[in-house]
XYZ file of C-alpha atoms in Angstrom:
711
model
C 0.995 15.082 9.857
C 1.897 13.266 6.714
C 4.965 11.502 8.066
C 6.762 11.127 11.407
C 10.081 12.868 11.926
C 13.407 11.297 11.066
C 16.873 11.873 12.408
C 20.060 11.409 10.449
C 22.772 9.505 12.371
C 26.483 10.044 12.037
C 28.540 6.988 11.089
C 31.203 5.711 13.476
C 33.190 2.509 13.920
C 31.938 -0.732 12.324
C 30.317 -3.327 14.567
C 29.305 -6.979 14.649
C 25.815 -8.324 15.193
C 24.190 -11.528 16.381
C 20.495 -12.094 16.884
C 21.143 -12.852 20.518
C 22.741 -9.430 20.929
C 19.315 -7.818 20.747
C 19.130 -8.386 24.470
C 22.641 -7.065 25.226
C 22.928 -4.474 28.017
C 22.330 -1.100 26.397
C 24.079 0.895 29.116
C 27.538 -0.616 28.549
C 28.806 2.206 26.300
C 31.389 4.918 26.473
C 30.255 8.546 26.396
C 32.409 9.133 23.329
C 30.155 6.801 21.307
C 26.998 8.857 21.864
C 25.570 10.436 18.696
C 26.259 14.161 19.005
C 24.973 16.119 17.304
C 21.877 14.609 15.714
C 20.423 16.423 12.725
C 16.633 16.383 12.534
C 14.697 16.002 9.305
C 11.085 15.527 8.303
C 10.287 12.135 6.870
C 9.711 13.961 3.615
C 13.513 14.164 3.440
C 14.869 12.796 0.194
C 17.375 10.477 1.831
C 14.674 8.285 3.381
C 16.738 7.698 6.566
C 14.789 5.558 9.048
C 17.428 4.430 11.521
C 16.584 7.022 14.193
C 12.806 6.735 13.938
C 11.023 4.864 16.789
C 9.044 2.912 14.216
C 9.331 0.219 11.549
C 10.046 2.051 8.299
C 11.368 0.275 5.190
C 12.645 1.886 1.996
C 12.410 0.169 -1.411
C 15.008 1.460 -3.886
C 13.446 1.673 -7.352
C 16.704 2.865 -8.940
C 18.480 -0.460 -8.454
C 19.070 -2.996 -11.211
C 16.791 -5.760 -9.953
C 15.288 -7.606 -12.922
C 11.693 -6.947 -11.972
C 8.663 -6.371 -14.147
C 7.734 -2.674 -13.723
C 4.115 -3.584 -14.446
C 4.018 -5.932 -11.427
C 3.823 -3.967 -8.187
C 3.913 -7.115 -6.052
C 7.495 -7.808 -7.190
C 8.612 -4.372 -5.982
C 7.173 -4.984 -2.494
C 8.837 -8.402 -2.019
C 11.290 -8.316 0.872
C 9.501 -5.838 3.163
C 8.680 -7.516 6.504
C 5.100 -7.212 7.662
C 3.853 -6.326 4.185
C 1.978 -8.843 2.033
C 1.601 -7.927 -1.647
C -0.066 -10.518 -3.881
C -0.302 -10.315 -7.654
C -3.766 -11.585 -8.557
C -2.961 -12.372 -12.218
C -5.977 -10.173 -12.807
C -5.379 -6.605 -13.978
C -9.083 -5.826 -13.492
C -8.406 -5.887 -9.741
C -5.684 -4.031 -7.875
C -2.699 -5.745 -6.268
C -3.701 -7.153 -2.872
C -1.906 -5.240 -0.150
C -1.954 -5.683 3.629
C 0.368 -4.569 6.436
C 0.480 -6.590 9.646
C -2.905 -7.992 8.673
C -4.624 -4.636 8.102
C -6.254 -4.465 4.687
C -6.467 -8.246 4.218
C -10.259 -8.301 3.890
C -10.280 -6.125 0.724
C -11.585 -8.055 -2.286
C -10.668 -5.173 -4.616
C -8.579 -2.035 -4.213
C -6.734 -1.326 -0.968
C -8.472 -0.714 2.369
C -7.200 -0.114 5.866
C -3.948 1.491 4.613
C -2.960 5.019 3.623
C -1.363 5.508 0.193
C 0.501 8.535 -1.217
C 2.195 9.464 -4.499
C 4.707 12.314 -4.179
C 2.899 13.562 -1.082
C -0.560 13.455 -2.704
C -3.107 11.021 -1.191
C -4.011 7.947 -3.234
C -6.539 6.961 -0.541
C -9.961 8.576 -0.675
C -11.585 10.122 2.427
C -13.766 7.011 2.830
C -10.633 4.852 3.218
C -10.681 3.167 -0.214
C -7.392 3.409 -2.137
C -5.595 2.077 -5.167
C -1.952 1.656 -6.190
C -2.539 0.907 -9.868
C -1.235 4.356 -10.847
C 2.062 4.024 -8.953
C 4.534 4.762 -11.860
C 7.332 2.361 -10.942
C 9.423 3.107 -14.027
C 9.759 6.778 -13.100
C 10.115 6.133 -9.384
C 12.988 6.642 -6.985
C 11.755 4.828 -3.892
C 8.786 3.517 -1.942
C 8.573 3.930 1.838
C 6.514 1.544 3.956
C 5.594 2.574 7.515
C 4.212 -0.042 9.904
C 3.009 0.080 13.468
C 1.624 2.725 15.851
C 2.936 5.810 14.023
C 0.668 5.014 11.076
C -2.112 6.548 13.192
C -0.669 10.020 12.499
C -2.132 9.748 9.002
C -5.749 9.570 10.183
C -8.567 7.271 9.106
C -7.780 3.784 7.768
C -4.079 3.936 8.555
C -3.146 0.401 9.579
C 0.028 1.107 7.618
C 1.332 3.716 5.171
C 2.825 3.277 1.682
C 4.397 6.278 -0.049
C 5.749 6.459 -3.578
C 8.333 9.065 -4.645
C 9.220 9.994 -8.221
C 12.883 10.258 -9.161
C 14.596 13.680 -9.261
C 17.386 14.614 -11.645
C 20.936 15.244 -10.403
C 22.409 16.283 -13.801
C 21.254 18.758 -16.482
C 19.831 15.985 -18.641
C 19.143 12.279 -18.134
C 17.208 9.957 -20.440
C 16.046 6.383 -19.989
C 14.175 3.891 -22.148
C 13.214 0.306 -21.402
C 11.552 -2.559 -23.214
C 10.855 -6.110 -22.078
C 8.927 -9.169 -23.122
C 7.960 -12.275 -21.226
C 5.650 -15.191 -20.680
C 1.971 -15.080 -21.656
C 2.610 -12.493 -24.392
C 3.474 -9.796 -21.855
C 5.148 -6.676 -23.197
C 6.365 -3.543 -21.476
C 7.767 -0.333 -22.962
C 8.642 2.909 -21.198
C 10.619 6.095 -21.670
C 11.655 8.835 -19.304
C 13.432 12.176 -19.349
C 14.603 14.272 -16.439
C 16.951 17.154 -15.803
C 17.737 20.023 -13.483
C 18.858 23.600 -13.884
C 19.453 26.554 -11.633
C 15.776 27.003 -10.740
C 13.806 24.348 -12.598
C 13.914 20.548 -12.477
C 11.695 18.079 -14.284
C 10.987 14.359 -14.492
C 8.737 12.808 -17.145
C 7.924 9.110 -17.538
C 5.435 7.215 -19.703
C 4.832 3.478 -19.927
C 2.674 0.886 -21.652
C 2.077 -2.665 -20.406
C 0.202 -5.279 -22.427
C -0.425 -8.947 -21.566
C -2.578 -11.858 -22.688
C -2.590 -13.014 -19.068
C -1.641 -16.262 -17.368
C -5.254 -17.322 -17.030
C -7.953 -17.443 -19.674
C -10.002 -14.251 -20.020
C -7.341 -12.044 -18.393
C -6.025 -9.836 -21.192
C -5.092 -6.318 -20.122
C -3.597 -3.093 -21.441
C -2.337 -0.386 -19.088
C -0.996 3.059 -19.977
C 0.483 5.548 -17.526
C 2.071 8.982 -17.605
C 3.785 10.834 -14.775
C 5.170 14.373 -14.649
C 7.018 16.060 -11.799
C 8.256 19.662 -11.951
C 10.297 21.467 -9.306
C 10.731 25.244 -9.187
C 12.931 27.181 -6.810
C 11.049 30.206 -5.431
C 13.246 32.981 -4.090
C 16.320 31.880 -2.186
C 14.917 28.911 -0.261
C 11.330 28.239 -1.312
C 10.399 25.297 -3.519
C 7.265 24.545 -5.517
C 6.611 21.020 -6.824
C 3.953 20.077 -9.339
C 2.965 16.485 -10.038
C 0.570 15.226 -12.689
C -0.264 11.646 -13.590
C -2.668 9.739 -15.777
C -3.614 6.062 -15.648
C -5.710 4.342 -18.287
C -6.683 0.638 -18.278
C -9.516 -0.006 -20.748
C -11.544 -3.238 -20.643
C -9.186 -5.352 -18.515
C -10.670 -8.846 -18.476
C -11.565 -10.418 -15.126
C -11.258 -14.250 -14.916
C -12.799 -14.280 -11.408
C -11.799 -16.733 -8.691
C -11.888 -20.515 -8.851
C -13.195 -23.156 -6.495
C -10.619 -25.502 -4.996
C -11.620 -28.272 -7.414
C -11.337 -25.932 -10.408
C -7.934 -24.656 -9.291
C -6.644 -28.210 -8.947
C -8.060 -29.333 -12.294
C -6.829 -26.404 -14.396
C -5.345 -23.339 -12.691
C -5.282 -21.386 -15.982
C -8.998 -21.567 -16.609
C -11.500 -18.797 -16.015
C -14.765 -19.298 -14.190
C -17.592 -20.146 -16.588
C -19.475 -17.060 -15.431
C -16.524 -14.854 -16.429
C -16.922 -15.707 -20.099
C -20.734 -15.843 -19.968
C -20.967 -12.263 -18.663
C -17.691 -11.069 -20.248
C -16.544 -9.731 -16.874
C -14.235 -6.769 -17.331
C -13.251 -3.423 -15.869
C -12.143 -0.065 -17.280
C -10.332 2.505 -15.116
C -9.261 6.046 -15.988
C -7.659 8.465 -13.544
C -6.189 11.953 -13.943
C -4.609 13.760 -11.021
C -2.744 17.006 -10.340
C -0.922 18.012 -7.151
C 1.037 21.018 -5.847
C 3.414 21.125 -2.878
C 5.003 24.378 -1.716
C 7.689 24.541 0.986
C 8.942 27.863 2.355
C 11.411 28.487 5.223
C 10.457 31.623 7.166
C 13.581 32.198 9.221
C 14.208 31.659 12.892
C 13.613 27.929 12.505
C 10.042 28.412 11.215
C 8.762 26.952 7.951
C 5.493 26.393 6.095
C 4.434 23.549 3.832
C 1.243 23.642 1.762
C -0.189 20.877 -0.411
C -3.230 20.897 -2.697
C -4.465 18.279 -5.145
C -7.419 17.417 -7.382
C -8.329 14.523 -9.609
C -11.001 12.483 -11.297
C -11.436 8.722 -11.423
C -13.874 6.793 -13.601
C -14.686 3.099 -13.265
C -16.829 0.885 -15.464
C -17.149 -2.749 -14.417
C -19.190 -5.700 -15.675
C -19.824 -8.240 -12.909
C -21.048 -11.822 -13.024
C -24.194 -11.190 -10.969
C -26.752 -13.847 -12.043
C -29.821 -12.617 -13.894
C -32.027 -14.304 -11.304
C -30.411 -12.293 -8.486
C -31.312 -9.062 -10.287
C -35.011 -9.902 -10.159
C -35.133 -8.418 -6.671
C -36.401 -4.811 -6.803
C -33.564 -3.892 -4.427
C -30.846 -5.220 -6.747
C -28.269 -2.691 -7.998
C -27.735 -4.689 -11.190
C -24.545 -6.244 -12.541
C -22.785 -3.257 -14.132
C -21.017 -0.600 -12.045
C -20.678 2.890 -13.518
C -18.741 5.053 -11.082
C -17.253 8.461 -11.731
C -16.260 11.278 -9.478
C -13.971 14.122 -8.559
C -11.802 14.340 -5.495
C -9.355 16.789 -3.979
C -8.027 18.342 -0.845
C -5.208 20.152 0.844
C -2.838 20.234 3.786
C -1.238 23.230 5.502
C 1.549 22.688 8.036
C 3.714 24.946 10.172
C 6.979 23.675 11.692
C 9.591 25.081 14.008
C 13.050 23.805 14.901
C 14.851 25.117 17.939
C 15.625 24.142 21.506
C 13.605 23.208 24.565
C 15.501 23.223 27.869
C 18.704 23.668 25.813
C 18.008 20.423 23.944
C 17.083 19.999 20.219
C 13.351 20.310 19.692
C 10.977 20.351 16.718
C 7.228 20.858 16.585
C 4.721 20.802 13.742
C 1.017 21.570 13.562
C -1.406 21.608 10.690
C -4.793 21.065 9.141
C -5.832 18.664 6.356
C -9.119 18.454 4.464
C -10.139 16.022 1.709
C -13.312 15.716 -0.370
C -14.686 12.924 -2.529
C -17.744 13.351 -4.782
C -18.928 10.418 -6.853
C -21.917 9.477 -8.989
C -22.664 5.762 -8.799
C -24.994 4.098 -11.253
C -25.859 0.434 -11.575
C -27.269 -1.312 -14.635
C -28.409 -4.795 -15.475
C -25.688 -6.841 -17.177
C -28.010 -8.261 -19.806
C -30.329 -7.159 -22.570
C -32.997 -9.742 -23.286
C -31.179 -13.085 -23.518
C -27.789 -11.501 -24.262
C -25.378 -11.388 -21.320
C -22.482 -9.026 -20.702
C -24.295 -5.960 -22.069
C -25.392 -2.799 -20.284
C -29.119 -2.989 -19.658
C -31.674 -1.093 -17.600
C -30.763 1.395 -14.897
C -31.068 -0.146 -11.385
C -29.130 2.279 -9.196
C -28.449 6.019 -9.274
C -26.986 7.886 -6.321
C -24.695 10.782 -5.477
C -22.178 10.155 -2.700
C -19.899 12.464 -0.786
C -17.190 11.641 1.728
C -15.147 14.289 3.487
C -12.644 14.500 6.281
C -11.302 17.425 8.294
C -8.242 16.713 10.426
C -6.068 18.722 12.797
C -2.732 17.386 13.938
C 0.174 18.199 16.228
C 3.543 16.479 16.419
C 6.740 17.090 18.379
C 10.213 15.598 18.599
C 12.557 16.285 21.498
C 16.051 14.970 22.137
C 15.803 15.469 25.890
C 19.144 13.735 26.623
C 22.204 12.848 24.514
C 21.038 9.247 24.075
C 17.283 9.673 24.369
C 14.617 11.180 22.165
C 10.821 11.331 22.221
C 8.492 11.527 19.236
C 4.798 12.130 19.946
C 1.778 13.237 18.002
C -1.959 13.740 18.117
C -4.520 13.830 15.310
C -8.228 14.551 15.451
C -10.270 13.355 12.474
C -13.860 13.938 11.454
C -15.236 11.828 8.602
C -18.668 12.440 7.063
C -20.597 10.289 4.590
C -23.638 11.575 2.666
C -25.618 9.622 0.075
C -28.494 11.010 -2.020
C -30.576 8.361 -3.768
C -31.946 9.366 -7.186
C -33.369 5.934 -8.001
C -36.639 5.642 -6.107
C -39.544 3.375 -7.105
C -42.581 1.922 -5.404
C -40.603 -1.238 -4.617
C -37.244 0.463 -3.998
C -37.583 3.233 -1.395
C -35.339 6.243 -0.935
C -31.972 4.982 0.371
C -30.524 8.431 1.139
C -28.699 8.842 4.401
C -25.694 10.243 6.182
C -23.406 9.346 9.042
C -20.576 11.112 10.891
C -17.543 9.636 12.609
C -14.866 11.348 14.685
C -11.847 10.126 16.571
C -8.700 11.423 18.278
C -5.616 9.266 17.676
C -2.573 9.810 19.927
C 0.808 8.145 19.384
C 4.204 8.330 21.110
C 7.580 6.668 20.742
C 10.704 6.642 22.899
C 14.111 5.925 21.339
C 17.399 5.068 23.085
C 20.729 5.342 21.185
C 23.445 3.625 23.255
C 26.080 4.101 20.532
C 26.467 4.804 16.834
C 25.244 1.371 15.769
C 22.279 0.480 17.973
C 18.787 1.875 18.488
C 16.141 0.546 20.881
C 12.627 1.922 20.892
C 9.102 1.494 22.206
C 5.997 3.059 20.718
C 2.243 2.983 21.228
C -0.697 4.546 19.463
C -4.418 4.437 18.802
C -5.948 4.315 15.316
C -9.342 3.862 13.700
C -10.885 2.690 10.428
C -14.289 3.770 9.169
C -16.292 1.643 6.754
C -15.892 2.663 3.097
C -18.792 3.616 0.831
C -18.813 0.067 -0.520
C -19.193 -1.345 2.993
C -21.946 1.123 3.875
C -23.890 0.415 0.682
C -25.860 -2.658 1.807
C -27.529 -3.614 5.063
C -26.774 -7.003 6.562
C -30.474 -7.884 6.816
C -30.961 -7.442 3.060
C -33.252 -4.442 3.496
C -33.157 -1.129 1.645
C -30.930 1.736 2.710
C -27.387 2.239 3.928
C -25.762 0.304 6.760
C -25.680 3.365 8.994
C -25.354 1.226 12.128
C -21.735 0.293 11.286
C -19.169 1.629 13.727
C -15.532 2.434 12.957
C -12.995 -0.173 14.052
C -10.681 1.133 16.808
C -7.181 -0.247 17.351
C -4.617 0.071 20.128
C -1.161 -0.699 18.763
C 2.153 -1.273 20.553
C 5.647 -2.048 19.323
C 9.089 -2.861 20.746
C 12.026 -2.760 18.357
C 15.784 -2.784 17.909
C 17.942 -1.638 14.996
C 21.606 -2.121 14.227
C 23.787 -0.873 11.400
C 27.487 -0.867 10.665
C 29.727 1.503 8.748
C 30.171 -1.223 6.116
C 26.471 -1.175 5.199
C 25.215 -4.192 7.160
C 21.947 -3.733 9.054
C 19.494 -5.671 11.177
C 16.046 -4.745 12.470
C 13.639 -6.650 14.697
C 10.236 -5.674 16.074
C 7.604 -7.226 18.316
C 4.127 -5.804 17.769
C 0.529 -6.166 18.868
C -2.663 -4.437 17.706
C -5.946 -4.991 19.567
C -9.048 -3.928 17.659
C -12.571 -3.225 18.870
C -15.543 -3.438 16.485
C -13.560 -5.250 13.793
C -15.283 -4.889 10.403
C -16.163 -8.267 8.888
C -18.433 -9.659 6.179
C -21.980 -10.367 7.395
C -23.370 -11.892 4.201
C -22.557 -12.344 0.501
C -25.602 -12.757 -1.729
C -26.724 -11.673 -5.188
C -23.440 -9.971 -5.959
C -23.712 -7.822 -2.835
C -21.457 -7.879 0.230
C -22.715 -6.468 3.509
C -20.699 -5.958 6.675
C -21.029 -5.932 10.434
C -18.930 -5.142 13.487
C -17.520 -8.427 14.732
C -16.233 -7.416 18.167
C -12.623 -7.778 19.245
C -9.648 -9.033 17.244
C -5.889 -9.199 17.741
C -2.897 -9.037 15.383
C 0.481 -9.743 16.959
C 3.821 -11.018 15.828
C 7.488 -10.596 15.028
C 9.337 -8.975 12.135
C 13.020 -9.407 11.283
C 14.881 -7.756 8.403
C 18.587 -8.061 7.622
C 20.906 -6.659 4.966
C 24.235 -8.469 5.117
C 27.214 -7.810 2.811
C 28.994 -11.185 2.804
C 32.137 -10.347 0.830
C 33.207 -8.271 -2.146
C 30.279 -8.315 -4.562
C 28.036 -10.591 -2.451
C 25.118 -9.623 -0.229
C 22.181 -11.337 1.442
C 18.819 -9.747 2.224
C 16.326 -11.441 4.547
C 12.839 -10.537 5.714
C 10.724 -12.745 7.968
C 7.285 -12.138 9.469
C 5.455 -14.227 12.047
C 1.908 -12.933 12.391
C -0.920 -14.296 14.487
C -4.255 -12.681 13.609
C -7.515 -13.927 15.097
C -11.002 -12.932 16.177
C -11.161 -12.711 19.964
C -14.967 -12.584 20.112
C -17.327 -15.006 18.439
C -20.063 -13.765 16.119
C -22.760 -14.987 13.735
C -22.832 -14.568 9.974
C -24.821 -15.710 6.942
C -23.205 -18.492 4.946
C -26.033 -19.819 2.765
C -27.500 -18.481 -0.460
C -30.233 -15.924 0.208
C -29.555 -15.933 3.947
C -30.822 -12.876 5.840
C -30.694 -14.233 9.400
C -27.141 -15.050 10.578
C -26.870 -18.654 11.753
C -23.251 -19.722 11.226
C -21.009 -19.084 14.204
C -17.413 -17.867 14.047
C -15.756 -19.076 17.239
C -13.316 -17.002 19.304
C -9.739 -17.783 18.269
C -10.626 -18.272 14.575
C -7.941 -16.908 12.286
C -8.700 -13.702 10.377
C -8.792 -14.752 6.706
C -6.289 -13.638 4.087
C -3.367 -13.471 6.538
C -0.534 -16.052 6.545
C 1.137 -16.821 9.838
C 4.605 -17.084 8.288
C 6.182 -15.135 5.467
C 9.824 -15.249 4.303
C 11.776 -13.454 1.585
C 15.472 -14.136 0.992
C 17.640 -12.747 -1.809
C 21.290 -13.633 -2.462
C 22.893 -11.161 -4.861
C 26.257 -11.048 -6.610
C 27.602 -8.095 -8.558
C 30.783 -8.057 -10.629
C 32.262 -5.445 -12.919
C 29.763 -5.990 -15.723
C 27.719 -9.032 -14.728
C 25.276 -9.501 -11.864
C 23.102 -12.399 -10.710
C 20.637 -13.130 -7.926
C 18.532 -15.918 -6.443
C 15.346 -15.127 -4.550
C 13.173 -17.373 -2.373
C 9.639 -16.302 -1.464
C 7.729 -18.491 0.997
C 4.243 -18.113 2.408
C 2.333 -20.164 4.965
C -1.258 -21.426 4.581
C -3.996 -18.786 4.407
C -7.614 -19.221 5.511
C -10.089 -17.766 3.036
C -13.294 -17.165 4.993
C -14.311 -15.949 8.432
C -15.482 -19.419 9.437
C -11.975 -20.769 8.823
C -13.517 -23.728 7.002
C -11.319 -23.458 3.889
C -7.709 -22.491 3.260
C -5.129 -22.014 0.540
C -1.963 -24.092 1.066
C 1.382 -22.458 1.624
C 4.159 -22.474 -0.933
C 7.809 -21.584 -1.572
C 9.052 -20.279 -4.922
C 12.553 -19.795 -6.345
C 13.280 -16.941 -8.779
C 16.562 -16.426 -10.651
C 17.853 -13.351 -12.433
C 20.958 -12.225 -14.310
C 22.044 -8.976 -15.931
C 24.913 -7.380 -17.840
C 26.045 -3.799 -18.389
C 27.670 -2.265 -21.450
C 29.011 1.279 -21.028
C 29.782 3.795 -23.771
C 30.960 7.099 -22.322
C 27.955 8.648 -20.620
C 25.645 5.878 -21.838
C 24.793 2.509 -20.381
C 22.926 -0.440 -21.842
C 21.568 -2.788 -19.214
C 20.301 -6.214 -20.265
C 18.424 -8.436 -17.823
C 16.715 -11.812 -17.659
C 14.515 -13.410 -15.015
C 13.025 -16.844 -14.479
C 10.158 -16.931 -12.020
C 8.979 -20.049 -10.183
C 11.989 -22.025 -11.417
C 10.647 -25.391 -10.241
C 7.230 -24.759 -11.836
C 5.318 -25.178 -8.560
C 1.551 -25.026 -8.619
C 0.395 -22.543 -6.021
C -2.370 -20.154 -5.060
C -1.074 -16.661 -5.740
C -3.896 -14.799 -3.962
C -7.293 -15.371 -2.378
C -10.646 -13.592 -2.541
C -11.679 -13.386 1.097
C -15.260 -14.489 1.835
C -16.189 -14.895 -1.853
C -19.902 -15.674 -1.789
C -19.789 -18.546 -4.311
C -16.843 -20.333 -2.708
C -14.536 -19.273 -5.566
C -11.821 -18.093 -3.208
C -8.723 -19.061 -5.169
C -6.648 -17.142 -7.725
C -3.817 -19.430 -8.950
C -0.329 -18.043 -9.338
C 1.618 -18.501 -12.578
C 3.723 -21.488 -13.531
C 7.372 -21.073 -14.598
C 7.741 -17.665 -16.273
C 10.482 -15.797 -18.094
C 11.303 -12.143 -18.677
C 13.890 -10.551 -21.017
C 14.572 -6.837 -21.211
C 16.896 -3.985 -22.115
C 17.269 -0.578 -20.505
C 19.227 2.326 -21.947
C 20.488 5.161 -19.721
C 22.053 8.368 -21.011
C 23.556 11.210 -18.972
C 24.112 14.527 -20.693
């Protein structure tokens, strides 16, 4: 099941809220305040309602007038509790993304989370995903699901992030935007959308160019997104989505040591310029979604997609490290096709004279890739493609069946439960075999059943209390299977999937005036946690590290203060630690683990405290806002022997509207890091050379104009 069910509440009398009221007696209500009736929707519903879901689900509105940089995904995610998005100031690597600590170990791309664009997966069957092709300019909203119900999405679902393109509500709408800012950054985009009796369309294209905050970090990114909607018959609907992302030769400045970051945070590592480290990415994708009511409460939904992604990356692997006959070289050449589908049946009716909905379906995804590795030198010249050192064909596939039901078994009570069975298969065929480099072909199968259930109590129109629990799992990705921890040839076929038991208690409140408050206590206990075993010669190998725990508190509040003023708050307290001790390699060339990680050591890459606060004022034509983003210290390796300090940043923004009939010109300005604080913007967890730190930018500025026209 792609998303848990949602219910749309009716609005009643306004209410007041205090944090202490979370513990107020829920039974002290009058029967007249009970929500009757409750209308049930799939979470694919366009309104994005989350109030009646027994889960933590946040919605990011991309149609607002926040003065954000559409090329910076981390800015869009600011303010979501439990979610950590860190801009690396390095377009050669994806935005770092983790939810409640899941995904924090990823040094590139996104792992441990499920990603979707207009219902089409952006996470491959092996669990590796990317958000670089999320077209923010043409977007309507992003939904972020946290907690046990993420398990309904299958493998590597420690959390779920879904992007939705904007739909037209008039016959013709046009939009164009241009901005410029610090470090020679430029952004230009245009979009067109409209709707008729049977056909709707939305087209958006953008270009982002920047010299980069740090040396050797220039980047150019181009994206295109198309969404078509066609009414079929009286009630059927067919949606087509197509997108393209192209980022040629984005420079990679690599991480810095602590001493380097303190001396000059804008510098690039010497090896970055020596080897001209860079990455090119090209992705094309097409998806179809067809929804058809069948009558009698029955409906079908079918989804199919296909795409191709090509990666070329020059790494800073030392020439000496490539002398080993088992080395894969220092240039990655990766290309492959992927695709899949999902077929779901749903029925809405009654069970024991109470509202009931059930869904069942099947999903299958395939990933075929050709991975080649080359030396990153020719003779004495570095940063060039040299001899072939790796050539293999990889396939990952999953086949999942799922069942989900929602039942409002009493006027104030409802139950949401689901079950998913997943089978994941990895196959690798090695075409690079020599006398000193044996055949590394292999295969491994994983399977797991992941149940989840949530109970919700609605004492009146304004309050919801819920409890949920679920079981999830995360297989190693192809990158984590590629190298054995002992340095030998072949795949790490002994790796087990990590298994997590997750629980959550939460409360939600909302008023008729638009104020809202949410709070959640959560805990996830993991068995066979995947952790780095050794980093050597440009290769990372992994092992199962035993038990771990992630637990904490999330609070989110949206508070209208007076006419034109509002305050948004999001706070996360997260304690993430290894519960079992284990050994790992920490020295150069190490093959026998000898460094001990003690029980209770913090899982790296995860801050204990995270706060986002935004005070916003809106007048007739002018608007202004102040935003504070604060982050606690973050350990950077499994040993917990090094850490990045915490920081707090202030951002200011202002905007003005000019209206001319059906047209609007929106001008905006933003100053980031107003007090010019030096800080570490992101970390590279377990970086083998001790270059863990990626400095964040100093004081920055952004100026832009957006033109909107309604026909």
